[in-house]
Amino acid sequence: MTVMGRLRAPPPVVHRHGRDSPFTPLEGRKMKASFLKNRVTRTWMMGLCLMAAPAAQATSVSVLDPRLPTVKPTSPELDPETPVQRLVVKFHEGTRVRVRGGGLQVVSTERNPAERGRMARRGLSEQKLRQDLMAALRVLADVPRMGPPGRLFRQDELTLAERKRLAEERSGKEQADLDLYFEVPLKPGTLAADVNELVMRLNALDSVEIAYAEAATEPAWFGLEVSGQATNTSPGYEGLQGYLDAAPGGIDARYAWTMPGGTGTGVRIVDVEGAWNGTHEDLPRFFYTGGVQFNDLGWRNHGTAVMGVLAGQANGYGVTGVSYGAQVGHEGVAGQSIASAITRAALVAGKGGVVLLQLQARGPRGTRDCTCNTSQCDEVPLEYWRANFDAIAQATAAGVHVVEAAGNGSVDLDSPVYRGAFDRSVRDSGAILVAAGTAGTHAPMCWTNHGSRVDLHAWGEKVVTLGYGDLSSAGEDRWYTGTFSGTSSAAPIVVGAVANLQGIAHATGKGPLEPRALRELLRATGTPQASDAKQIGSMPNLREAIPELLAK
C-alpha cells in the first residue's frame, strides 16, 4: 500500500472499538509463548515441518483454546465528525441469531450442545436473548439507514460453518461464528455523531458481544499524481527495481528465482482493495476477479501498482514482479464489508496461499506527532476492528498467509489508546504486519506506523512498478511509475518474499507452510532495521531465509 492523502473515491469500510480494552490476555499469552521467538529455533522449525500435517491429527483435539472475549467500550470511539458507512453488530457465540424470512431471528432449534453450553455459561436465557434481539431491532429502526439489517459476511452459512470447523481442527483454537455478525448500511453523509449514542445502546444489551460504526477505508499510499512522458515503446525497468537486489539493499528476490519454485510457482495471491487495470501490458491474466471494483482512476492506479510489484511479467520490458511465477487475483471491496472480502479472498487463496490487505482506516486518536502526512493521521491496520480480526484469525488458522499493511498514520501501535489490540501478549491474528522503511537504508519513514506488533518492513518509497505514468506514459495500459510509496509499496514486497518461500516449499515437497512459522522465519533471518526508536522489524532477506527453510 501507499500513503493516502488525496484519494477520496467511494471508499470501502472498516470498524472501530472504544477506549476500554476489549481484549483479555488469556489467548494472547499462549500465542506469545508458542510463537514469539526472536531467533530461529526448534519451535519454528518444527512448525515448518508440520506445515503439511494432515487435518486428521487436528481433529483429535477435543478441547479448543477459548476464543478471545470482547470487552465493550464505555464511551464512543469515533470523533463525532468521522464519516461512517455502516453499523456492525455481533451477538454472542451460541445465540444462533440468523437472517430468516428477511429479518433477524433466534433459531434455537439449530443450536448444538456446545452452543447451548456457551449460552448457559454466559447466563443468557432464551427469553432474555429474544428480548435483547427485539430491543436491538428497535434501536436499529432509529438508525439513518439505507436498508434493513443483513449478514456482514456474504458467503453462505454452510461455507462459513465448514471454514470455522476446519480452522478449529487445524489450529486447536476456537473461531468466531461469523454468521453472528450483522450490518446496517447507513445513508451517505452519516457521521459518527449521528450514531454514537445508538451504538452505546446496542452495547448495553447483554446478548450483544460488540457493536460499532465502520468508518471508510483507504489505500495506504503516499500522494502520487498521474503524469508522465509519452513513449512509443515500453523500456525495461527491472534494473531500477532495487528492492529485488541482494541484501542489505533489497530482499534478494533474484537469488530466490534461481531455486525451484522460487518465483512463487504454485502459489495463489489475492489482493484485497478497490480497483485494478487488468489490461495492463505487463500483467498476467488474473486467476480470480471477485467482488466489485470502484470506477476510479486513483484506486485503479493503486491496485495496478501493487500487482506490478507482485507479478509484473518477466518479458524483457516494463518491470519484473517479486513473484512473477505466482497466480494472482483480486477481491474488490466496493459493495461489501472488508471482513467479508477477507474471508472470500482467503477461501480462494487456499491453504498455502497469500491474502494481501492493502487498506487502512482511521482509528482512535493515537498520535500527537503527525506532521509529515497530516491527511492520514491515526490511520491504523484493518485488524484493529473485531470483525476483521476474526476473519484474519480464521484465515491464518486455516493455513492461509495474511500480509497486512501497518498503515501510514504516524502512530505507535503500542499506545494504550488501542487497548491492547496490537499487543501480542493480548491477541495475535497470525497476520504479518508490514511497516515502511527508506529505500535500501531501513530507517522508518516518518509517517509509518510502528510498534512491537509490526513484524517486517520493506521499501516505503521510490518503488518502480506499474501505473500512474510518471516514469512512462503511453496510455493507461503502458503506464509505469518510479515513485510508488507508503506501506502500500512495502506490503507487496513482503508478500513476494512469502510467496517465493512457499513456492520453494512446494517444489521441495514440504507443502503448505504454517503461517506463524513462516512469519517467524522471515523475522529471524531478515536485514535489521536502522537504529531508531520506532520499531518496524527487519526486512526479508531471502538468501538467508531459504537455507533455513530447506534445512528442515
Coordinates of C-alpha atoms in Angstrom, one line a residue:
M1 CA 0.0 0.0 0.0
T2 CA 1.0 3.6 -0.1
V3 CA 0.1 6.6 1.9
M4 CA -3.3 8.0 1.4
G5 CA -3.7 11.7 1.1
R6 CA -5.5 12.7 -1.9
L7 CA -7.6 9.6 -2.7
R8 CA -11.2 10.0 -1.6
A9 CA -13.0 7.8 -4.0
P10 CA -16.2 5.9 -2.8
P11 CA -14.4 4.0 -0.1
P12 CA -15.0 0.6 1.4
V13 CA -15.4 0.1 5.1
V14 CA -13.7 -0.5 8.4
H15 CA -14.7 -0.8 12.1
R16 CA -13.9 0.7 15.5
H17 CA -13.9 0.0 19.2
G18 CA -13.8 2.1 22.3
R19 CA -11.3 3.1 24.9
D20 CA -11.6 0.3 27.4
S21 CA -9.7 -2.8 26.4
P22 CA -11.9 -5.3 24.6
F23 CA -9.3 -8.0 25.0
T24 CA -8.1 -10.3 27.8
P25 CA -4.6 -11.7 27.9
L26 CA -5.6 -15.4 28.1
E27 CA -5.2 -16.4 24.4
G28 CA -2.5 -13.9 23.6
R29 CA -0.1 -15.2 26.3
K30 CA -0.5 -18.7 25.0
M31 CA 0.3 -17.5 21.5
K32 CA 3.2 -15.5 22.7
A33 CA 4.7 -18.4 24.5
S34 CA 4.5 -20.6 21.4
F35 CA 5.3 -18.3 18.5
L36 CA 7.2 -15.2 19.5
K37 CA 10.8 -16.1 19.4
N38 CA 13.4 -13.6 18.3
R39 CA 15.7 -16.2 16.8
V40 CA 15.4 -19.2 14.6
T41 CA 14.7 -22.0 17.0
R42 CA 13.4 -25.6 17.1
T43 CA 10.0 -24.1 17.7
W44 CA 9.5 -22.5 14.3
M45 CA 11.5 -25.3 12.6
M46 CA 9.0 -27.7 13.9
G47 CA 6.3 -25.5 12.6
L48 CA 7.8 -25.7 9.1
C49 CA 8.0 -29.5 9.4
L50 CA 4.3 -29.7 10.5
M51 CA 3.2 -27.4 7.6
A52 CA 1.6 -30.4 5.8
A53 CA 0.3 -32.2 8.9
P54 CA -3.0 -33.8 8.0
A55 CA -6.1 -32.3 9.3
A56 CA -6.9 -35.7 10.8
Q57 CA -4.4 -35.1 13.6
A58 CA -6.1 -31.8 14.4
T59 CA -9.5 -33.4 14.6
S60 CA -8.3 -35.3 17.7
V61 CA -8.3 -32.1 19.7
S62 CA -11.4 -32.3 21.9
V63 CA -10.9 -29.1 23.8
L64 CA -10.3 -25.9 22.0
D65 CA -8.4 -22.9 23.3
P66 CA -11.1 -20.4 24.1
R67 CA -11.8 -17.5 21.8
L68 CA -10.7 -14.1 22.9
P69 CA -13.5 -12.3 24.8
T70 CA -14.5 -8.8 23.9
V71 CA -15.0 -6.0 26.5
K72 CA -17.4 -3.4 25.2
P73 CA -16.5 0.3 25.0
T74 CA -17.9 2.5 27.7
S75 CA -17.7 5.7 25.6
P76 CA -18.0 6.5 21.9
E77 CA -14.8 5.5 20.0
L78 CA -15.0 7.8 16.9
D79 CA -14.7 11.5 16.7
P80 CA -18.2 13.0 16.1
E81 CA -17.2 14.3 12.6
T82 CA -15.9 11.0 11.3
P83 CA -17.9 9.8 8.3
V84 CA -19.3 6.3 8.8
Q85 CA -20.9 3.9 6.3
R86 CA -22.5 1.1 8.3
L87 CA -23.1 -0.2 11.8
V88 CA -21.8 -3.7 12.7
V89 CA -23.5 -5.8 15.4
K90 CA -22.3 -9.2 16.7
F91 CA -24.3 -11.3 19.0
H92 CA -22.6 -13.6 21.5
E93 CA -21.4 -17.0 20.5
G94 CA -24.0 -19.7 20.9
T95 CA -27.0 -17.4 20.4
R96 CA -27.8 -18.6 16.9
V97 CA -29.2 -15.3 15.7
R98 CA -29.7 -15.6 11.9
V99 CA -31.3 -13.9 9.0
R100 CA -34.5 -15.7 8.3
G101 CA -37.6 -14.5 6.4
G102 CA -36.0 -11.2 5.6
G103 CA -35.2 -10.3 9.2
L104 CA -33.1 -11.3 12.3
Q105 CA -34.4 -14.2 14.3
V106 CA -33.3 -16.6 17.0
V107 CA -33.1 -20.1 15.5
S108 CA -32.9 -22.1 18.7
T109 CA -33.8 -25.4 17.0
E110 CA -30.4 -25.2 15.2
R111 CA -28.4 -24.7 18.4
N112 CA -26.0 -27.5 19.1
P113 CA -24.9 -28.7 22.6
A114 CA -21.7 -26.6 22.6
E115 CA -23.7 -23.5 21.8
R116 CA -26.2 -24.3 24.5
G117 CA -23.3 -24.6 26.9
R118 CA -22.0 -21.2 25.9
M119 CA -25.4 -19.6 26.5
A120 CA -25.6 -21.2 29.9
R121 CA -22.1 -20.1 30.9
R122 CA -23.0 -16.6 29.9
G123 CA -26.2 -16.7 31.9
L124 CA -28.3 -15.9 28.8
S125 CA -31.8 -17.4 28.8
E126 CA -33.8 -17.9 25.7
Q127 CA -36.3 -15.3 26.9
K128 CA -33.5 -12.8 27.6
L129 CA -32.0 -13.3 24.2
R130 CA -35.3 -12.8 22.4
Q131 CA -35.9 -9.6 24.5
D132 CA -32.5 -8.3 23.6
L133 CA -33.0 -9.0 19.9
M134 CA -36.2 -7.1 19.9
A135 CA -34.6 -4.2 21.7
A136 CA -31.7 -4.2 19.2
L137 CA -34.2 -4.1 16.3
R138 CA -35.9 -1.1 17.9
V139 CA -32.6 0.7 18.2
L140 CA -31.7 -0.1 14.6
A141 CA -35.0 1.3 13.4
D142 CA -33.8 4.7 14.6
V143 CA -30.6 4.5 12.6
P144 CA -30.3 6.7 9.4
R145 CA -30.1 3.6 7.3
M146 CA -30.4 2.6 3.7
G147 CA -31.8 -0.8 4.3
P148 CA -32.6 -3.5 6.8
P149 CA -30.0 -5.4 8.9
G150 CA -28.3 -8.1 6.9
R151 CA -25.4 -10.6 7.1
L152 CA -21.9 -8.9 7.3
F153 CA -20.2 -11.9 5.6
R154 CA -21.5 -12.7 2.2
Q155 CA -20.6 -16.4 2.0
D156 CA -23.4 -18.9 2.5
E157 CA -23.9 -20.3 6.0
L158 CA -22.7 -23.8 5.2
T159 CA -19.5 -22.4 3.8
L160 CA -18.8 -20.3 6.8
A161 CA -19.6 -23.2 9.2
E162 CA -17.3 -25.5 7.3
R163 CA -14.5 -23.0 7.3
K164 CA -14.9 -22.5 11.0
R165 CA -14.8 -26.2 11.6
L166 CA -11.6 -26.7 9.5
A167 CA -9.8 -23.8 11.1
E168 CA -10.6 -25.1 14.6
E169 CA -9.5 -28.6 13.7
R170 CA -6.2 -27.3 12.3
S171 CA -5.4 -24.8 14.9
G172 CA -6.9 -26.2 18.1
K173 CA -8.4 -22.7 18.7
E174 CA -12.0 -21.7 18.9
Q175 CA -13.0 -19.5 16.0
A176 CA -15.8 -16.9 15.8
D177 CA -19.2 -17.8 14.3
L178 CA -19.0 -15.2 11.5
D179 CA -22.7 -15.6 10.9
L180 CA -23.4 -13.8 14.1
Y181 CA -22.1 -10.5 12.6
F182 CA -24.7 -8.3 11.0
E183 CA -24.5 -4.9 9.2
V184 CA -26.8 -2.0 8.7
P185 CA -25.9 0.2 5.7
L186 CA -26.0 3.9 6.5
K187 CA -27.2 6.8 4.4
P188 CA -24.4 8.8 2.6
G189 CA -23.2 11.7 4.7
T190 CA -23.9 10.0 8.1
L191 CA -21.4 11.0 10.7
A192 CA -20.3 9.2 13.9
A193 CA -22.2 11.9 15.8
D194 CA -25.5 10.6 14.3
V195 CA -25.0 7.0 15.6
N196 CA -22.6 7.1 18.6
E197 CA -25.5 7.1 21.1
L198 CA -27.3 4.3 19.2
V199 CA -24.1 2.2 19.3
M200 CA -23.8 2.6 23.0
R201 CA -27.5 1.5 23.4
L202 CA -26.7 -1.6 21.4
N203 CA -23.6 -2.4 23.5
A204 CA -25.7 -2.1 26.7
L205 CA -27.6 -5.3 25.6
D206 CA -26.3 -8.5 27.3
S207 CA -26.8 -10.6 24.2
V208 CA -24.7 -8.3 22.0
E209 CA -21.0 -9.1 22.0
I210 CA -20.0 -5.9 20.3
A211 CA -21.5 -3.1 18.2
Y212 CA -19.6 -0.3 16.4
A213 CA -19.7 2.1 13.5
E214 CA -17.5 1.5 10.5
A215 CA -15.5 4.3 9.0
A216 CA -14.2 4.5 5.5
T217 CA -11.0 2.7 4.4
E218 CA -8.4 3.9 2.0
P219 CA -5.3 2.5 0.3
A220 CA -2.2 3.1 2.3
W221 CA -0.2 5.1 -0.3
F222 CA 1.6 8.4 -0.2
G223 CA 0.5 11.1 -2.7
L224 CA 1.1 10.1 -6.3
E225 CA -0.3 12.0 -9.2
V226 CA -0.8 10.9 -12.7
S227 CA 1.7 12.5 -15.1
G228 CA 4.4 11.4 -17.5
Q229 CA 6.0 11.5 -20.8
A230 CA 4.6 9.5 -23.7
T231 CA 6.8 6.8 -25.2
N232 CA 6.4 4.7 -28.3
T233 CA 7.8 1.5 -26.7
S234 CA 8.0 0.4 -23.1
P235 CA 11.6 0.0 -22.0
G236 CA 12.8 -2.4 -19.3
Y237 CA 12.8 -1.0 -15.8
E238 CA 14.0 -4.1 -13.8
G239 CA 17.4 -2.5 -13.3
L240 CA 15.7 0.2 -11.3
Q241 CA 13.9 -2.2 -9.0
G242 CA 16.4 -2.1 -6.2
Y243 CA 14.0 -3.9 -3.9
L244 CA 14.8 -7.1 -5.9
D245 CA 18.5 -6.8 -5.2
A246 CA 20.7 -8.6 -2.7
A247 CA 20.7 -7.5 1.0
P248 CA 21.2 -5.2 2.6
G249 CA 19.5 -3.0 -0.1
G250 CA 16.8 -5.4 -1.2
I251 CA 15.2 -8.8 -0.3
D252 CA 17.3 -10.7 -2.8
A253 CA 14.4 -11.9 -4.9
R254 CA 16.9 -12.6 -7.7
Y255 CA 18.5 -15.3 -5.6
A256 CA 15.1 -16.9 -4.9
W257 CA 14.5 -17.0 -8.6
T258 CA 17.4 -19.5 -9.0
M259 CA 15.7 -22.0 -6.8
P260 CA 12.9 -24.5 -7.9
G261 CA 9.6 -22.8 -7.1
G262 CA 11.4 -19.5 -6.2
T263 CA 9.3 -17.3 -8.4
G264 CA 6.2 -18.2 -6.4
T265 CA 5.3 -21.1 -8.6
G266 CA 2.1 -22.9 -7.5
V267 CA 1.1 -20.1 -5.0
R268 CA -2.1 -18.1 -5.2
I269 CA -2.1 -14.5 -4.1
V270 CA -5.3 -12.5 -3.7
D271 CA -5.1 -8.7 -3.2
V272 CA -7.9 -7.1 -1.3
E273 CA -8.6 -3.4 -2.2
G274 CA -10.5 -1.1 -4.6
A275 CA -9.6 -1.5 -8.3
W276 CA -7.1 -2.8 -10.8
N277 CA -6.3 -2.4 -14.5
G278 CA -6.4 -5.9 -15.8
T279 CA -5.4 -5.0 -19.3
H280 CA -2.0 -3.5 -18.4
E281 CA 0.6 -4.8 -20.9
D282 CA 2.9 -6.1 -18.1
L283 CA 0.4 -8.1 -16.0
P284 CA -0.6 -11.7 -16.3
R285 CA -4.2 -12.8 -16.6
F286 CA -5.8 -12.8 -13.1
F287 CA -6.9 -16.3 -12.0
Y288 CA -9.7 -14.8 -9.9
T289 CA -11.6 -11.5 -10.0
G290 CA -14.0 -11.3 -7.1
G291 CA -16.1 -8.6 -5.6
V292 CA -16.9 -5.2 -7.2
Q293 CA -14.4 -2.5 -8.1
F294 CA -14.6 1.3 -7.7
N295 CA -14.7 3.1 -11.0
D296 CA -12.0 5.5 -10.0
L297 CA -8.5 6.1 -11.5
G298 CA -6.8 6.6 -8.2
W299 CA -8.0 3.3 -6.9
R300 CA -7.2 1.6 -10.2
N301 CA -3.6 3.0 -10.3
H302 CA -3.0 1.9 -6.7
G303 CA -4.1 -1.7 -7.3
T304 CA -2.2 -1.9 -10.6
A305 CA 1.0 -0.7 -8.9
V306 CA 0.6 -3.3 -6.2
M307 CA 0.1 -6.0 -8.8
G308 CA 3.2 -4.8 -10.7
V309 CA 5.4 -5.3 -7.5
L310 CA 3.9 -8.8 -7.1
A311 CA 3.6 -10.2 -10.6
G312 CA 5.0 -7.9 -13.3
Q313 CA 5.9 -10.3 -16.1
A314 CA 9.5 -11.4 -16.9
N315 CA 9.1 -10.5 -20.5
G316 CA 12.0 -8.1 -21.2
Y317 CA 10.1 -4.9 -20.9
G318 CA 8.4 -3.0 -18.1
V319 CA 9.0 -4.4 -14.6
T320 CA 9.5 -7.9 -13.1
G321 CA 7.4 -8.8 -10.1
V322 CA 8.9 -10.3 -7.0
S323 CA 6.7 -13.4 -7.5
Y324 CA 6.2 -13.4 -11.3
G325 CA 5.6 -17.1 -11.3
A326 CA 2.7 -17.0 -8.9
Q327 CA -1.0 -16.8 -9.7
V328 CA -2.6 -13.5 -8.8
G329 CA -6.2 -12.4 -8.3
H330 CA -8.1 -9.7 -6.5
E331 CA -11.2 -9.2 -4.4
G332 CA -12.9 -5.8 -4.8
V333 CA -14.3 -4.1 -1.7
A334 CA -16.9 -1.9 -3.3
G335 CA -20.3 -3.0 -2.0
Q336 CA -19.1 -5.4 0.7
S337 CA -17.5 -5.1 4.1
I338 CA -13.8 -5.5 4.5
A339 CA -14.3 -8.5 6.7
S340 CA -16.4 -10.3 4.1
A341 CA -13.8 -9.5 1.4
I342 CA -11.0 -11.0 3.6
T343 CA -13.0 -14.2 4.1
R344 CA -13.8 -14.5 0.4
A345 CA -10.1 -13.9 -0.6
A346 CA -8.9 -16.5 1.9
L347 CA -11.2 -19.1 0.6
V348 CA -9.9 -18.6 -2.9
A349 CA -6.2 -18.4 -2.0
G350 CA -6.5 -21.7 0.0
K351 CA -4.0 -23.3 2.3
G352 CA -0.5 -22.1 1.5
G353 CA -1.9 -19.1 -0.5
V354 CA -1.5 -15.5 0.4
V355 CA -4.0 -12.7 1.1
L356 CA -2.8 -9.1 0.9
L357 CA -4.6 -6.4 2.8
Q358 CA -3.8 -3.0 1.2
L359 CA -6.1 -0.8 3.2
Q360 CA -6.2 1.2 6.4
A361 CA -8.8 3.3 8.3
R362 CA -8.9 6.0 10.9
G363 CA -8.9 4.7 14.4
P364 CA -8.8 6.4 17.8
R365 CA -6.6 9.5 18.2
G366 CA -3.3 7.8 18.9
T367 CA -0.7 10.4 17.9
R368 CA 0.3 13.9 18.9
D369 CA 3.1 13.9 16.3
C370 CA 1.7 13.8 12.8
T371 CA 3.5 16.5 10.8
C372 CA 4.7 14.8 7.6
N373 CA 1.5 13.1 6.4
T374 CA -1.4 15.0 8.1
S375 CA -4.1 13.7 5.8
Q376 CA -3.6 10.2 7.1
C377 CA -3.1 10.8 10.8
D378 CA -4.3 8.0 13.0
E379 CA -4.9 5.5 10.2
V380 CA -4.4 2.0 11.5
P381 CA -4.2 -1.6 10.3
L382 CA -7.5 -3.3 9.4
E383 CA -7.3 -5.9 12.2
Y384 CA -8.0 -3.2 14.9
W385 CA -11.7 -3.9 14.3
R386 CA -13.1 -7.1 15.6
A387 CA -14.8 -8.5 12.5
N388 CA -11.6 -8.0 10.5
F389 CA -9.5 -9.6 13.3
D390 CA -11.9 -12.6 13.4
A391 CA -11.7 -13.0 9.6
I392 CA -7.9 -12.8 9.6
A393 CA -7.5 -15.2 12.5
Q394 CA -9.7 -17.8 10.9
A395 CA -7.8 -17.5 7.6
T396 CA -4.4 -18.0 9.3
A397 CA -5.8 -20.8 11.4
A398 CA -6.8 -22.5 8.1
G399 CA -3.2 -22.2 6.8
V400 CA -3.6 -19.0 4.6
H401 CA -0.8 -16.5 4.9
V402 CA -2.2 -12.9 5.5
V403 CA 0.0 -9.9 4.9
E404 CA -1.4 -6.6 6.2
A405 CA -0.1 -3.1 5.7
A406 CA 0.6 -1.5 9.1
G407 CA -0.7 1.9 7.8
N408 CA 0.6 5.4 7.4
G409 CA -1.0 7.1 10.4
S410 CA 2.2 8.1 12.2
V411 CA 1.2 6.2 15.3
D412 CA 2.8 3.9 17.8
L413 CA 0.7 0.8 17.8
D414 CA 1.8 0.1 21.4
S415 CA -0.1 3.2 22.5
P416 CA -2.7 2.5 25.3
V417 CA -5.3 4.2 23.2
Y418 CA -5.6 0.9 21.2
R419 CA -6.4 -1.1 24.4
G420 CA -4.1 -4.0 23.6
A421 CA -5.3 -4.5 20.0
F422 CA -1.7 -4.7 18.8
D423 CA -0.2 -6.3 21.9
R424 CA 0.9 -9.9 21.1
S425 CA 0.5 -10.9 24.8
V426 CA -3.1 -9.9 24.4
R427 CA -4.0 -11.2 21.0
D428 CA -2.4 -12.2 17.7
S429 CA -4.3 -12.7 14.4
G430 CA -1.4 -14.6 12.8
A431 CA -1.0 -11.9 10.1
I432 CA 2.3 -10.3 9.1
L433 CA 2.1 -6.6 9.7
V434 CA 4.4 -4.6 7.4
A435 CA 5.8 -1.1 8.0
A436 CA 7.6 1.2 5.6
G437 CA 11.3 1.9 5.6
T438 CA 13.6 4.1 3.5
A439 CA 14.8 2.6 0.2
G440 CA 17.8 0.5 0.9
T441 CA 18.7 2.0 4.3
H442 CA 16.0 0.6 6.5
A443 CA 15.1 3.7 8.6
P444 CA 11.4 4.2 9.4
M445 CA 9.6 6.5 7.0
C446 CA 8.4 9.5 9.1
W447 CA 4.7 8.6 8.7
T448 CA 4.9 4.8 9.1
N449 CA 3.0 3.2 11.9
H450 CA 5.4 1.3 14.2
G451 CA 5.5 -0.8 17.4
S452 CA 6.1 -4.2 18.8
R453 CA 3.3 -5.8 16.7
V454 CA 5.0 -4.8 13.4
D455 CA 6.8 -7.9 12.0
L456 CA 8.6 -6.7 9.0
H457 CA 9.3 -3.7 6.8
A458 CA 10.2 -3.0 3.2
W459 CA 10.7 -0.1 0.8
G460 CA 8.2 2.6 1.5
E461 CA 9.4 5.0 -1.2
K462 CA 10.9 5.0 -4.7
V463 CA 9.3 1.7 -5.7
V464 CA 9.3 1.2 -9.5
T465 CA 6.2 -0.6 -10.7
L466 CA 3.1 -0.2 -12.9
G467 CA 0.6 2.6 -13.1
Y468 CA 0.4 6.4 -12.6
G469 CA 2.6 7.3 -15.6
D470 CA 5.3 9.4 -14.1
L471 CA 8.0 7.1 -15.4
S472 CA 6.5 6.5 -18.8
S473 CA 3.1 7.0 -20.2
A474 CA 1.5 6.0 -23.5
G475 CA -2.0 5.2 -22.5
E476 CA -3.1 3.6 -19.2
D477 CA -2.1 0.1 -20.3
R478 CA 1.5 1.2 -20.6
W479 CA 1.8 3.5 -17.5
Y480 CA 4.8 3.0 -15.2
T481 CA 6.0 4.8 -12.1
G482 CA 9.2 5.2 -10.1
T483 CA 7.6 6.8 -7.0
F484 CA 5.1 4.2 -5.6
S485 CA 5.3 4.6 -1.8
G486 CA 3.8 4.0 1.6
T487 CA 3.0 0.8 3.4
S488 CA 1.2 0.1 0.1
S489 CA 4.6 -0.4 -1.6
A490 CA 6.2 -2.2 1.3
A491 CA 3.5 -4.8 1.9
P492 CA 3.5 -6.4 -1.6
I493 CA 7.3 -6.7 -1.4
V494 CA 6.9 -8.8 1.7
V495 CA 4.1 -10.8 0.1
G496 CA 6.6 -11.6 -2.7
A497 CA 9.0 -13.0 -0.1
V498 CA 6.2 -15.1 1.4
A499 CA 5.1 -16.4 -1.9
N500 CA 8.6 -17.3 -3.1
L501 CA 9.4 -19.2 0.1
Q502 CA 6.1 -21.0 -0.1
G503 CA 6.8 -21.8 -3.8
I504 CA 10.2 -23.3 -2.8
A505 CA 8.5 -25.3 -0.1
H506 CA 6.0 -26.7 -2.6
A507 CA 8.8 -27.6 -5.1
T508 CA 10.8 -29.4 -2.4
G509 CA 8.0 -31.5 -1.0
K510 CA 7.4 -29.5 2.2
G511 CA 3.9 -28.5 1.3
P512 CA 2.0 -25.5 2.7
L513 CA 3.9 -23.7 5.4
E514 CA 2.4 -22.8 8.7
P515 CA 1.6 -19.0 8.6
R516 CA 3.1 -18.2 12.0
A517 CA 6.2 -20.3 11.4
L518 CA 6.9 -18.6 8.1
R519 CA 6.3 -15.3 9.7
E520 CA 8.9 -16.1 12.4
L521 CA 11.4 -17.4 9.8
L522 CA 11.2 -14.1 7.9
R523 CA 11.5 -12.1 11.1
A524 CA 14.5 -14.0 12.3
T525 CA 16.5 -14.1 9.0
G526 CA 15.8 -10.5 7.8
T527 CA 18.0 -7.5 7.5
P528 CA 17.7 -5.4 10.7
Q529 CA 16.2 -2.0 10.6
A530 CA 18.3 1.1 11.2
S531 CA 18.7 2.1 14.8
D532 CA 15.6 4.1 15.7
A533 CA 13.1 4.3 18.5
K534 CA 10.3 3.4 16.0
Q535 CA 10.1 -0.4 15.7
I536 CA 9.4 -1.6 12.2
G537 CA 11.0 -5.0 12.2
S538 CA 13.5 -6.5 9.8
M539 CA 13.3 -6.6 6.0
P540 CA 13.1 -10.0 4.4
N541 CA 16.4 -11.5 3.2
L542 CA 15.6 -14.5 1.0
R543 CA 19.2 -15.6 0.7
E544 CA 19.2 -16.1 4.5
A545 CA 15.7 -17.5 4.8
I546 CA 15.9 -20.2 2.1
P547 CA 18.7 -22.3 3.7
E548 CA 16.8 -22.2 7.0
L549 CA 13.7 -23.4 5.2
L550 CA 15.5 -26.2 3.4
A551 CA 17.3 -27.4 6.5
K552 CA 14.0 -28.9 7.6

